[in-house]
XYZ file of C-alpha atoms in Angstrom:
696
model
C 10.772 -48.638 -46.696
C 8.786 -47.383 -44.062
C 4.689 -47.548 -44.696
C 2.219 -44.626 -44.103
C 0.067 -45.639 -41.317
C -3.642 -44.371 -41.385
C -5.096 -43.302 -38.086
C -8.506 -41.657 -37.567
C -8.178 -39.347 -34.003
C -11.516 -38.766 -32.976
C -9.944 -35.790 -30.426
C -7.004 -34.769 -28.793
C -7.100 -34.106 -25.040
C -4.466 -31.423 -24.195
C -3.684 -31.397 -20.174
C -2.185 -28.515 -18.329
C -0.241 -29.895 -15.497
C -0.764 -27.221 -12.684
C 2.047 -27.115 -9.987
C 0.473 -25.776 -7.431
C 3.546 -25.636 -5.027
C 5.189 -23.404 -7.404
C 5.429 -19.357 -7.139
C 3.396 -17.412 -9.625
C 6.886 -15.658 -10.437
C 9.054 -18.376 -11.642
C 12.167 -16.715 -10.548
C 10.950 -17.192 -6.861
C 12.331 -20.555 -6.175
C 12.859 -20.405 -2.495
C 10.532 -19.408 0.483
C 7.523 -18.497 -1.781
C 4.526 -20.436 -2.453
C 1.565 -19.558 -4.485
C -2.148 -19.329 -3.049
C -5.040 -19.747 -4.745
C -8.083 -17.305 -3.632
C -10.408 -20.224 -4.019
C -8.780 -22.707 -2.350
C -7.815 -20.626 0.988
C -11.022 -19.406 1.278
C -12.009 -22.501 2.399
C -10.141 -22.206 5.691
C -11.853 -21.697 8.697
C -11.315 -18.390 10.657
C -10.085 -16.260 7.467
C -12.578 -13.338 7.831
C -12.312 -13.312 4.050
C -8.824 -11.881 4.893
C -5.994 -12.322 2.666
C -3.673 -11.740 5.572
C -5.461 -13.723 7.902
C -5.599 -16.617 5.313
C -1.822 -16.486 5.019
C -1.118 -17.024 8.771
C -2.114 -20.701 8.009
C 1.370 -21.339 5.965
C 4.795 -22.099 7.704
C 6.720 -18.980 8.843
C 4.120 -17.140 8.945
C 2.181 -15.781 12.713
C -0.919 -14.059 13.120
C -1.728 -14.799 16.885
C -3.702 -11.500 17.435
C -7.352 -11.210 16.486
C -7.733 -7.829 16.922
C -5.294 -7.156 13.878
C -3.847 -8.705 10.556
C -0.569 -7.791 11.106
C 1.779 -10.583 9.525
C 4.878 -11.585 11.825
C 7.292 -13.534 9.456
C 9.752 -15.687 11.145
C 9.931 -13.259 13.858
C 10.302 -10.081 12.469
C 7.936 -6.794 12.718
C 4.834 -6.495 10.525
C 6.656 -3.356 9.730
C 9.119 -5.427 7.497
C 6.805 -6.421 4.798
C 6.035 -5.605 1.145
C 2.780 -5.475 -0.241
C 2.242 -5.166 -3.938
C -0.482 -5.034 -6.231
C -0.515 -5.487 -10.144
C 3.596 -4.811 -9.973
C 3.757 -1.687 -7.677
C 4.181 -1.485 -3.996
C 0.883 0.051 -1.711
C 0.265 1.145 1.421
C -1.067 -0.881 4.212
C -4.413 -1.940 2.218
C -6.379 -2.214 5.246
C -9.416 -0.416 7.027
C -8.287 1.661 10.418
C -4.714 1.308 9.311
C -1.539 3.723 10.320
C 0.776 5.107 8.466
C 4.153 3.052 8.552
C 2.506 -0.057 9.668
C 1.104 -3.422 7.210
C -1.617 -4.029 9.211
C -5.161 -3.466 10.283
C -8.365 -5.168 11.811
C -10.236 -5.298 8.808
C -8.917 -6.034 5.179
C -9.556 -3.570 2.199
C -8.279 -5.827 -0.196
C -11.718 -8.169 -1.623
C -10.372 -11.565 -2.248
C -13.393 -12.070 -4.827
C -11.451 -10.066 -7.391
C -7.840 -11.203 -6.546
C -6.258 -13.904 -8.489
C -3.532 -16.562 -7.919
C -0.962 -14.650 -6.097
C 2.659 -14.947 -3.941
C 3.856 -15.183 -0.571
C 7.436 -15.061 -0.140
C 8.796 -15.398 3.547
C 12.805 -14.843 2.765
C 15.478 -14.297 0.189
C 13.210 -12.965 -2.115
C 14.181 -12.455 -5.412
C 15.948 -9.058 -6.811
C 12.678 -7.373 -8.403
C 11.465 -7.190 -4.727
C 13.065 -4.612 -2.239
C 12.381 -1.873 0.525
C 11.376 -5.300 3.003
C 13.310 -7.229 5.169
C 10.342 -9.718 6.557
C 8.347 -10.989 3.268
C 6.357 -10.056 0.342
C 2.709 -10.026 -1.150
C 2.975 -10.029 -4.348
C -0.895 -9.594 -5.509
C -2.782 -8.909 -8.420
C -6.654 -8.438 -9.297
C -8.358 -10.944 -11.851
C -9.717 -10.211 -15.448
C -13.581 -10.433 -15.456
C -15.589 -12.519 -17.439
C -15.036 -12.095 -21.189
C -17.812 -13.916 -22.720
C -20.987 -13.196 -20.430
C -22.174 -10.948 -17.805
C -22.245 -11.902 -14.325
C -23.341 -10.624 -10.693
C -22.768 -11.623 -7.464
C -24.529 -10.715 -4.330
C -23.221 -11.311 -0.977
C -23.826 -10.363 2.702
C -21.154 -11.362 5.406
C -20.794 -10.854 9.200
C -17.494 -9.167 8.631
C -17.143 -8.254 4.947
C -20.153 -6.729 5.056
C -22.874 -6.110 1.995
C -21.296 -6.733 -1.191
C -21.754 -6.602 -4.980
C -19.681 -7.475 -7.876
C -20.489 -7.161 -11.540
C -18.195 -8.425 -14.616
C -18.411 -9.234 -17.779
C -17.132 -8.373 -21.511
C -16.209 -4.994 -22.558
C -17.804 -4.391 -25.906
C -15.517 -2.822 -29.048
C -12.187 -4.199 -27.331
C -10.652 -7.321 -28.196
C -11.070 -9.772 -25.665
C -11.649 -6.998 -22.912
C -13.769 -7.234 -19.782
C -14.800 -5.439 -16.535
C -14.701 -6.225 -12.700
C -16.240 -4.004 -10.237
C -17.400 -4.658 -6.699
C -18.336 -2.629 -3.682
C -18.653 -3.462 -0.366
C -20.308 -1.493 2.762
C -19.601 -3.343 6.591
C -22.331 -5.363 8.647
C -20.013 -5.636 11.845
C -23.295 -4.523 13.841
C -25.235 -7.439 12.482
C -22.008 -9.431 13.425
C -22.486 -8.050 16.942
C -26.219 -8.393 17.459
C -25.421 -12.373 17.083
C -23.327 -12.408 19.496
C -20.040 -12.077 17.876
C -17.076 -10.515 20.313
C -15.247 -8.091 17.991
C -13.083 -6.767 20.327
C -15.042 -3.358 21.422
C -18.400 -2.036 21.938
C -18.107 0.458 19.380
C -19.389 -0.048 15.690
C -16.841 -0.008 13.107
C -18.181 1.998 9.816
C -16.109 0.877 6.440
C -16.759 0.465 2.895
C -14.340 -0.041 -0.462
C -14.977 -0.244 -4.130
C -12.225 -2.051 -6.153
C -12.013 -2.722 -9.830
C -10.106 -3.797 -12.944
C -10.981 -2.883 -16.617
C -8.913 -4.736 -19.206
C -8.837 -3.093 -22.417
C -7.983 -6.462 -24.443
C -5.143 -6.626 -27.114
C -4.566 -3.821 -29.396
C -1.498 -2.610 -31.375
C 0.091 -0.997 -28.511
C -0.125 -3.996 -26.119
C -2.476 -4.655 -23.480
C -3.970 -2.022 -21.444
C -5.628 -2.276 -17.984
C -6.886 0.360 -15.362
C -7.312 -0.971 -12.032
C -7.957 0.737 -8.117
C -9.233 0.264 -5.009
C -10.667 3.001 -2.611
C -11.708 2.640 1.081
C -13.161 4.721 3.813
C -13.593 3.604 7.940
C -14.246 5.389 10.816
C -15.244 4.273 14.610
C -15.454 6.182 18.083
C -14.785 4.701 21.083
C -17.071 6.752 23.679
C -16.623 6.600 27.148
C -19.911 5.426 27.971
C -20.118 2.562 25.790
C -16.648 0.757 27.182
C -16.689 -2.160 28.917
C -13.558 -3.897 30.791
C -13.042 -6.003 27.950
C -12.365 -3.489 25.412
C -9.290 -4.210 23.394
C -9.021 -0.549 21.889
C -10.914 1.848 24.695
C -10.715 3.501 27.935
C -13.222 4.298 30.124
C -11.940 8.025 30.842
C -11.549 8.887 27.170
C -13.433 9.552 23.886
C -11.509 8.412 20.629
C -12.105 8.888 17.018
C -10.280 7.413 14.256
C -11.292 7.843 10.438
C -9.172 6.880 7.322
C -9.019 6.792 3.768
C -6.993 4.354 1.334
C -6.779 4.276 -2.268
C -5.053 3.154 -5.261
C -5.355 4.334 -8.906
C -3.008 2.762 -11.877
C -2.654 1.795 -15.554
C -0.536 -1.263 -16.348
C 0.469 -1.994 -19.940
C 1.868 -5.489 -21.603
C 3.810 -4.897 -24.802
C 5.288 -7.944 -26.727
C 8.720 -7.219 -28.086
C 8.792 -10.004 -30.423
C 8.289 -13.776 -29.610
C 10.430 -13.844 -26.597
C 10.389 -10.822 -24.955
C 7.313 -8.438 -23.126
C 7.823 -4.984 -21.827
C 5.682 -4.249 -18.683
C 4.785 -0.971 -17.452
C 2.796 0.108 -14.530
C 2.275 3.608 -13.195
C 0.092 4.532 -10.227
C -0.746 6.694 -7.368
C -1.539 5.490 -3.762
C -2.268 7.188 -0.965
C -3.618 6.771 2.849
C -4.919 9.499 5.425
C -5.529 9.090 9.070
C -6.911 11.320 11.493
C -7.350 10.406 14.827
C -7.896 11.870 18.213
C -8.324 10.974 22.231
C -9.969 13.432 24.685
C -9.318 12.506 28.213
C -11.584 13.390 31.014
C -10.314 14.806 34.372
C -12.444 15.001 37.651
C -14.696 12.108 36.486
C -18.348 12.318 38.243
C -17.309 15.372 39.882
C -18.943 18.819 39.127
C -15.890 20.241 37.874
C -15.097 17.456 35.461
C -13.651 18.247 32.110
C -11.957 16.873 29.060
C -8.516 18.056 27.454
C -7.349 16.156 24.105
C -4.505 13.880 25.095
C -3.712 12.707 21.388
C -4.219 14.494 18.201
C -3.305 13.139 14.691
C -3.783 14.100 11.199
C -1.481 12.385 8.979
C -1.437 12.204 4.548
C 0.787 10.320 2.330
C 0.343 10.374 -1.261
C 2.630 8.471 -3.195
C 3.373 8.288 -7.300
C 4.974 5.209 -8.247
C 6.323 3.930 -11.967
C 7.684 0.638 -12.351
C 8.916 -0.725 -15.805
C 10.535 -4.153 -16.629
C 11.737 -6.102 -19.475
C 11.533 -9.931 -19.580
C 13.385 -11.999 -22.281
C 13.720 -15.125 -22.986
C 16.926 -15.833 -24.623
C 16.514 -19.764 -24.695
C 15.004 -22.541 -23.024
C 17.625 -22.315 -20.289
C 18.359 -18.541 -19.859
C 15.872 -16.006 -18.615
C 16.376 -12.474 -17.546
C 14.328 -9.704 -16.008
C 15.627 -6.299 -15.882
C 13.557 -3.079 -14.458
C 13.107 -0.163 -12.227
C 10.821 1.119 -9.747
C 10.726 5.105 -8.744
C 8.727 6.380 -6.128
C 7.667 9.823 -5.102
C 6.492 10.360 -1.322
C 4.171 13.480 -0.596
C 4.179 13.527 3.243
C 1.957 15.848 5.366
C 2.352 14.250 8.942
C 1.265 15.914 12.322
C 0.926 13.891 15.247
C 0.675 15.538 18.885
C 0.517 13.558 22.409
C 0.055 14.066 25.971
C 1.606 10.411 26.446
C 5.046 11.405 27.607
C 3.577 12.346 30.999
C 4.852 16.153 30.855
C 2.969 18.449 33.152
C 4.835 21.794 32.758
C 2.259 24.401 34.795
C 1.629 21.579 37.304
C -2.293 21.848 36.893
C -2.811 17.940 36.780
C -3.018 17.910 33.283
C -0.539 16.459 30.680
C 0.828 18.877 28.120
C 0.065 18.331 24.467
C 3.756 17.877 22.866
C 4.241 17.945 19.370
C 5.864 14.660 18.211
C 6.448 15.491 14.594
C 4.832 18.060 11.881
C 6.421 17.417 8.740
C 5.529 18.498 5.252
C 7.860 17.136 2.582
C 8.770 14.922 -0.681
C 11.130 11.794 -0.551
C 12.290 9.845 -3.432
C 12.977 6.128 -3.795
C 14.605 4.450 -6.719
C 15.040 0.753 -7.052
C 16.810 -0.670 -10.309
C 17.427 -4.559 -10.195
C 18.027 -6.995 -12.980
C 17.514 -11.132 -12.388
C 18.946 -14.167 -14.269
C 17.259 -17.486 -14.259
C 19.552 -20.115 -15.739
C 18.657 -23.935 -15.967
C 21.609 -25.668 -16.476
C 20.072 -29.106 -17.251
C 16.845 -30.696 -15.913
C 18.328 -30.930 -12.424
C 20.118 -27.745 -12.099
C 18.699 -24.162 -12.001
C 20.421 -21.241 -11.128
C 18.992 -17.786 -9.925
C 20.867 -14.375 -9.444
C 20.258 -10.874 -9.303
C 21.257 -7.612 -8.067
C 19.134 -5.002 -6.359
C 20.036 -1.594 -5.958
C 18.068 1.069 -3.902
C 18.521 4.781 -2.911
C 16.478 6.977 -1.163
C 16.572 10.758 -0.844
C 15.466 11.502 2.474
C 18.527 9.941 4.122
C 20.351 9.624 0.882
C 21.299 6.543 1.547
C 22.630 4.168 -1.305
C 22.849 0.434 -1.064
C 23.568 -2.336 -3.691
C 21.488 -5.762 -2.666
C 23.074 -9.427 -4.271
C 20.409 -12.158 -4.038
C 20.843 -16.012 -5.127
C 19.398 -19.052 -5.085
C 20.266 -22.841 -6.355
C 17.668 -25.667 -6.984
C 18.866 -29.196 -7.526
C 16.101 -31.846 -8.477
C 17.535 -34.778 -6.625
C 14.876 -36.803 -8.956
C 11.620 -35.847 -10.264
C 9.995 -35.916 -6.574
C 12.796 -34.184 -4.326
C 14.456 -30.820 -4.451
C 17.100 -29.100 -2.711
C 16.956 -25.672 -2.580
C 19.508 -23.184 -1.504
C 18.921 -19.318 -1.109
C 20.880 -15.843 -0.129
C 19.705 -12.540 -0.118
C 20.697 -9.059 1.265
C 17.562 -6.659 1.804
C 17.324 -3.472 3.267
C 14.304 -1.038 4.054
C 13.512 2.709 5.174
C 12.416 3.503 8.665
C 8.614 4.132 8.813
C 8.139 7.744 8.417
C 6.530 8.603 11.763
C 9.918 7.520 13.577
C 12.204 8.912 10.718
C 10.550 12.750 11.143
C 9.905 12.424 15.031
C 10.988 15.628 16.437
C 13.270 16.716 19.164
C 13.668 20.507 20.450
C 17.172 21.423 20.174
C 19.283 24.035 22.824
C 17.835 26.812 20.485
C 14.371 25.567 21.393
C 13.337 24.613 17.762
C 12.258 21.413 16.320
C 15.004 19.203 15.214
C 14.344 16.052 12.707
C 17.229 14.061 14.821
C 16.015 10.507 12.817
C 16.118 12.003 9.549
C 19.539 10.339 8.771
C 18.570 6.893 9.803
C 19.834 4.857 7.210
C 18.306 1.202 6.112
C 18.133 -1.557 8.373
C 19.917 -4.350 6.898
C 19.024 -7.930 6.758
C 21.065 -11.156 5.408
C 18.727 -14.011 4.888
C 20.298 -17.818 4.424
C 17.767 -20.659 3.773
C 17.730 -24.050 2.812
C 14.928 -26.328 1.993
C 13.772 -30.049 0.987
C 10.703 -30.448 -1.320
C 8.858 -33.797 -1.468
C 6.126 -34.150 -4.084
C 4.431 -36.957 -3.602
C 2.124 -36.486 -6.375
C 0.243 -33.924 -8.219
C -1.735 -33.025 -5.002
C 0.306 -34.157 -1.946
C 3.844 -32.627 -1.118
C 5.436 -31.916 1.867
C 8.591 -29.377 2.687
C 10.973 -28.681 5.424
C 12.971 -25.278 5.409
C 15.716 -24.203 7.989
C 16.868 -20.182 7.690
C 19.019 -18.091 9.619
C 18.628 -14.208 9.575
C 21.168 -11.475 10.434
C 19.991 -8.002 11.083
C 22.126 -4.759 11.788
C 22.155 -1.239 11.185
C 18.764 -1.325 13.403
C 17.666 1.782 15.119
C 18.251 1.862 18.473
C 18.171 4.845 21.176
C 22.046 6.459 21.767
C 21.785 6.209 25.029
C 22.062 2.697 26.860
C 18.416 1.249 26.701
C 16.833 -1.760 25.757
C 14.661 -0.114 23.019
C 14.718 -1.444 19.169
C 12.962 -1.224 16.377
C 12.607 -4.681 15.616
C 9.792 -4.696 18.529
C 8.040 -1.595 16.845
C 4.981 -2.117 14.077
C 2.164 -4.689 15.749
C 0.079 -1.795 17.368
C -1.904 1.659 15.553
C 0.834 3.951 16.413
C 4.621 4.081 17.323
C 6.313 5.391 20.209
C 6.430 9.080 21.203
C 9.615 9.072 22.677
C 12.221 7.910 20.375
C 13.406 10.672 18.648
C 17.500 10.467 18.784
C 17.700 7.100 17.243
C 21.429 5.453 15.470
C 21.566 2.511 13.686
C 23.776 0.597 15.957
C 21.066 -2.112 17.108
C 21.299 -5.680 15.828
C 19.092 -8.885 15.632
C 18.860 -12.535 14.369
C 16.161 -15.472 13.546
C 16.602 -18.713 13.574
C 14.232 -21.682 12.646
C 12.776 -24.848 11.286
C 9.565 -25.151 9.094
C 7.571 -28.099 8.138
C 4.678 -28.395 5.788
C 2.354 -31.323 4.964
C -0.379 -30.378 2.295
C -2.895 -31.949 0.301
C -4.324 -29.661 -2.201
C -7.883 -29.701 -2.742
C -8.672 -32.745 -4.890
C -11.224 -35.613 -4.983
C -13.287 -33.384 -2.546
C -10.938 -32.678 0.446
C -7.889 -31.065 1.417
C -5.251 -31.249 4.231
C -2.803 -28.695 5.726
C -0.317 -28.878 8.624
C 2.210 -26.840 9.116
C 4.590 -26.526 12.029
C 7.352 -23.622 12.624
C 9.870 -23.785 15.532
C 12.029 -20.623 15.650
C 13.619 -18.091 17.684
C 13.864 -14.210 17.293
C 16.424 -12.159 19.851
C 17.584 -8.702 19.337
C 20.161 -6.529 21.132
C 19.632 -2.669 21.974
C 22.292 -0.347 22.698
C 22.657 -1.591 26.278
C 24.661 -4.560 24.587
C 21.807 -7.093 26.150
C 20.308 -9.688 23.865
C 16.587 -10.633 24.326
C 13.604 -12.155 23.139
C 11.805 -9.724 20.447
C 8.419 -9.019 20.983
C 7.440 -10.976 18.027
C 9.418 -14.554 19.396
C 6.449 -16.795 20.037
C 8.898 -19.506 19.386
C 6.485 -22.076 17.994
C 3.057 -22.319 16.199
C 1.208 -25.201 14.668
C -1.749 -24.824 12.501
C -3.717 -28.127 11.528
C -6.408 -27.639 8.724
C -8.771 -30.073 6.953
C -11.794 -29.652 4.955
C -14.378 -31.960 2.913
C -16.956 -31.477 0.362
C -19.750 -33.824 -0.706
C -21.619 -33.062 -3.581
C -25.102 -34.505 -4.181
C -26.848 -33.624 -7.424
C -26.738 -30.284 -7.654
C -25.663 -29.466 -4.071
C -22.424 -29.546 -2.638
C -22.021 -29.307 1.598
C -18.671 -28.615 3.047
C -17.086 -28.901 6.499
C -14.195 -27.467 7.315
C -12.039 -26.807 10.524
C -8.929 -25.510 11.721
C -6.813 -25.603 15.006
C -4.161 -23.107 15.809
C -1.682 -23.343 18.328
C 1.085 -20.775 19.427
C 3.474 -19.868 22.126
C 3.035 -16.835 23.960
C 4.766 -13.279 22.606
C 7.234 -11.867 25.309
C 6.620 -8.868 26.962
C 8.171 -5.875 29.563
C 6.017 -5.903 32.494
C 4.507 -2.544 33.848
C 6.163 -0.961 36.557
C 2.838 -0.332 39.044
C 4.308 2.460 41.461
C 5.465 4.455 38.406
C 2.120 4.188 36.430
C -0.197 5.145 39.606
C 2.114 8.227 39.877
C 2.226 9.022 36.444
C -1.418 7.894 35.325
C -0.237 6.672 32.085
C 1.712 2.962 31.657
C 5.057 2.838 32.612
C 6.720 -0.084 31.718
C 10.017 -1.457 34.096
C 12.915 -1.491 31.454
C 14.790 -3.771 33.532
C 12.686 -6.680 32.530
C 12.481 -5.995 28.849
C 10.810 -8.499 27.111
C 11.605 -10.976 29.990
C 7.924 -11.950 31.032
C 5.547 -14.600 28.628
C 1.879 -14.443 27.451
C 0.218 -17.858 28.123
C -0.073 -19.653 25.265
C -2.366 -18.951 22.263
C -5.199 -21.478 21.394
C -7.954 -21.396 19.096
C -10.449 -23.494 17.066
C -12.459 -22.526 14.170
C -15.591 -24.615 12.725
C -16.843 -23.707 9.292
C -20.012 -25.436 7.845
C -21.779 -24.608 4.301
C -23.564 -25.704 1.507
C -23.640 -24.367 -2.406
C -26.786 -25.138 -4.770
C -26.925 -24.658 -8.392
C -30.272 -23.845 -10.181
C -31.256 -26.742 -12.457
C -33.266 -24.461 -14.799
C -30.995 -21.431 -15.177
C -27.388 -20.252 -14.239
C -27.980 -19.342 -11.163
C -26.137 -20.824 -7.461
C -26.556 -19.929 -3.688
C -23.763 -20.297 -1.549
C -24.064 -20.163 2.504
C -21.682 -20.841 5.144
C -21.221 -20.180 9.071
C -17.937 -19.921 10.204
C -17.598 -20.300 14.344
C -14.607 -18.888 15.085
C -12.792 -19.537 18.779
C -15.094 -22.659 19.570
C -14.188 -22.900 22.808
C -14.228 -19.034 23.870
C -10.498 -19.544 24.525
C -9.272 -16.349 26.680
C -5.988 -15.757 24.753
C -4.175 -12.412 26.367
C -4.415 -9.755 24.263
C -1.917 -7.676 26.363
C -0.998 -6.904 30.525
C -1.843 -3.226 31.106
C -2.212 -0.503 33.398
C -5.743 0.608 34.350
C -6.305 3.849 35.438
C -9.682 3.006 36.984
C -8.688 -0.249 38.715
C -5.256 1.425 39.554
C -3.767 -2.246 38.843
C -2.306 -4.268 36.328
C -4.639 -6.060 34.619
C -5.287 -8.776 31.642
C -7.268 -7.677 28.384
C -8.424 -10.699 26.267
C -8.582 -10.855 22.794
C -11.680 -11.874 20.646
C -13.716 -14.634 21.967
C -16.389 -16.733 20.332
C -17.095 -15.394 16.946
C -19.951 -16.570 14.624
C -19.072 -15.070 11.354
C -21.442 -16.181 8.033
C -21.697 -15.343 4.756
C -24.355 -15.746 2.075
C -23.887 -15.238 -1.615
C -26.090 -15.617 -4.827
C -24.596 -15.543 -8.267
C -26.376 -15.613 -11.693
């Protein structure tokens, strides 16, 4: 007979093992990673921009200081899907362009973001309408116990105020709201090279209201609103300006907004229903006036580019996640989006002078007002065979009313834990994506002189992803990962006539080509490479991150010739290290980052043709045969934080010196109308950024 033992326990400690190398989405088990805003904000050179911060991870290239476009494994930035609180959103950037996914300044406030996911290949079945990668972001809840105030000033992010606290009368509800106003003019006065002498103005507000638990589930209201404007006046331009010319006045105004309601409702102990309804939109007005006969009595200006684009999107997403057992979990859902577009763009960049008056004619590129619907149902299952084997499988369906295209996409992944520290992963995914609206709605003049939307029937671009990886988890803080991949892309829009053009090279700029209005889905592309990550998560006062990518990105146009894509850097290496030293109530931090990348391939300028037409004309016979010199940047960040002894109050300050060596990385090589030569334009040079924050 066993005797009862009397044991007195003072306390029981329960410790949550945080697996920082796993994604937030448990069904995203390959080519995905979770990133914590608290950790990545430590990195040098990030400018509090989530896209630039993600550029430190393997497979991601952001070797462009002027924009935060995300190039994943040699794919165009237009292939990236942004999601916030479970619904797709437009490019979350100030000064963005409809159809692109990047911009000069992010409108996402990293102080509000919670731990989120980045996926670079073969993403899970719930993600669609993307062939490159996915940012799956969410806002954190506010402080549910007490009111907190944060005041902040930064060289790029500007003046910022944030307020959070509990919502009285709710069951554990909270509010979180923050607003920012630009102060780049301050950074310029400190000697920062922001790429232009013009001062950009932008402001944004972000919020999340969590109304806590109720008999109808948990409701939350979230949103972002952003405004931005800038003027590039010819008298302010010098030869280092990245965005303007000294014979033109240009103006850009943009608006961006998201407003949504989210509900989580428990369906018993093993299932929940999640519903998100949102409206989002973006509007961009852009104009360029060119001056003729400069410095002469008969000097005059004429419109050269006029754009007025607005896109409104209504989104509804609902899903059911059910855990049948410890082994089997299934998620089923549907996303419906209704687009309302009002797009207008006129340009003289075609170089047409029908009346021979020496002024290029303003030609309609597109002028469209209409509605389109995109529907994406999906089902996804995870089955844990045992402690070693995990299987993920799913199907994603996508329908678009604009081209009446319907596609079915299988997705799958196999994870095998060789033992507790080593895991092998294999994944496959078929993905499709719509064409950017400025391309799909581009107009051409038919035989009767009427405008025809010749690109409207363009189908989805299709991409097959194959991935194999090995994860080695040395301990809870150190890990390494090697991943090899192959991506085959087809149904790529190219010209009907024989040419080197391909949509795979479009997207890393503020606009789209103005003369590609008769395209067909006959192009192909392929990306292959190997990636290495060696990482120590922040612990014991320091972190280490080394990432390396060696890849090759090729495409084939309608002329049947295989070439390098515009995003084929071929190699990207990042090395980051940071240390925090705590002395009493003060913490001192030092962080540094080195980035080295291969130069991008480009098409050289045809100088004689450019001189005749007075616009840059490329030598298509040498398409993407030239390569820029390698990219290099060294960033250093120094700071401190001090906590008050008597009350809840803290001060944080850092200075982030970007491009310490003032390395001249080439932005582009183009025809200069004033010098009548082909000149190099360089990226942002020495850039001292700073941030001061007080929390109480």
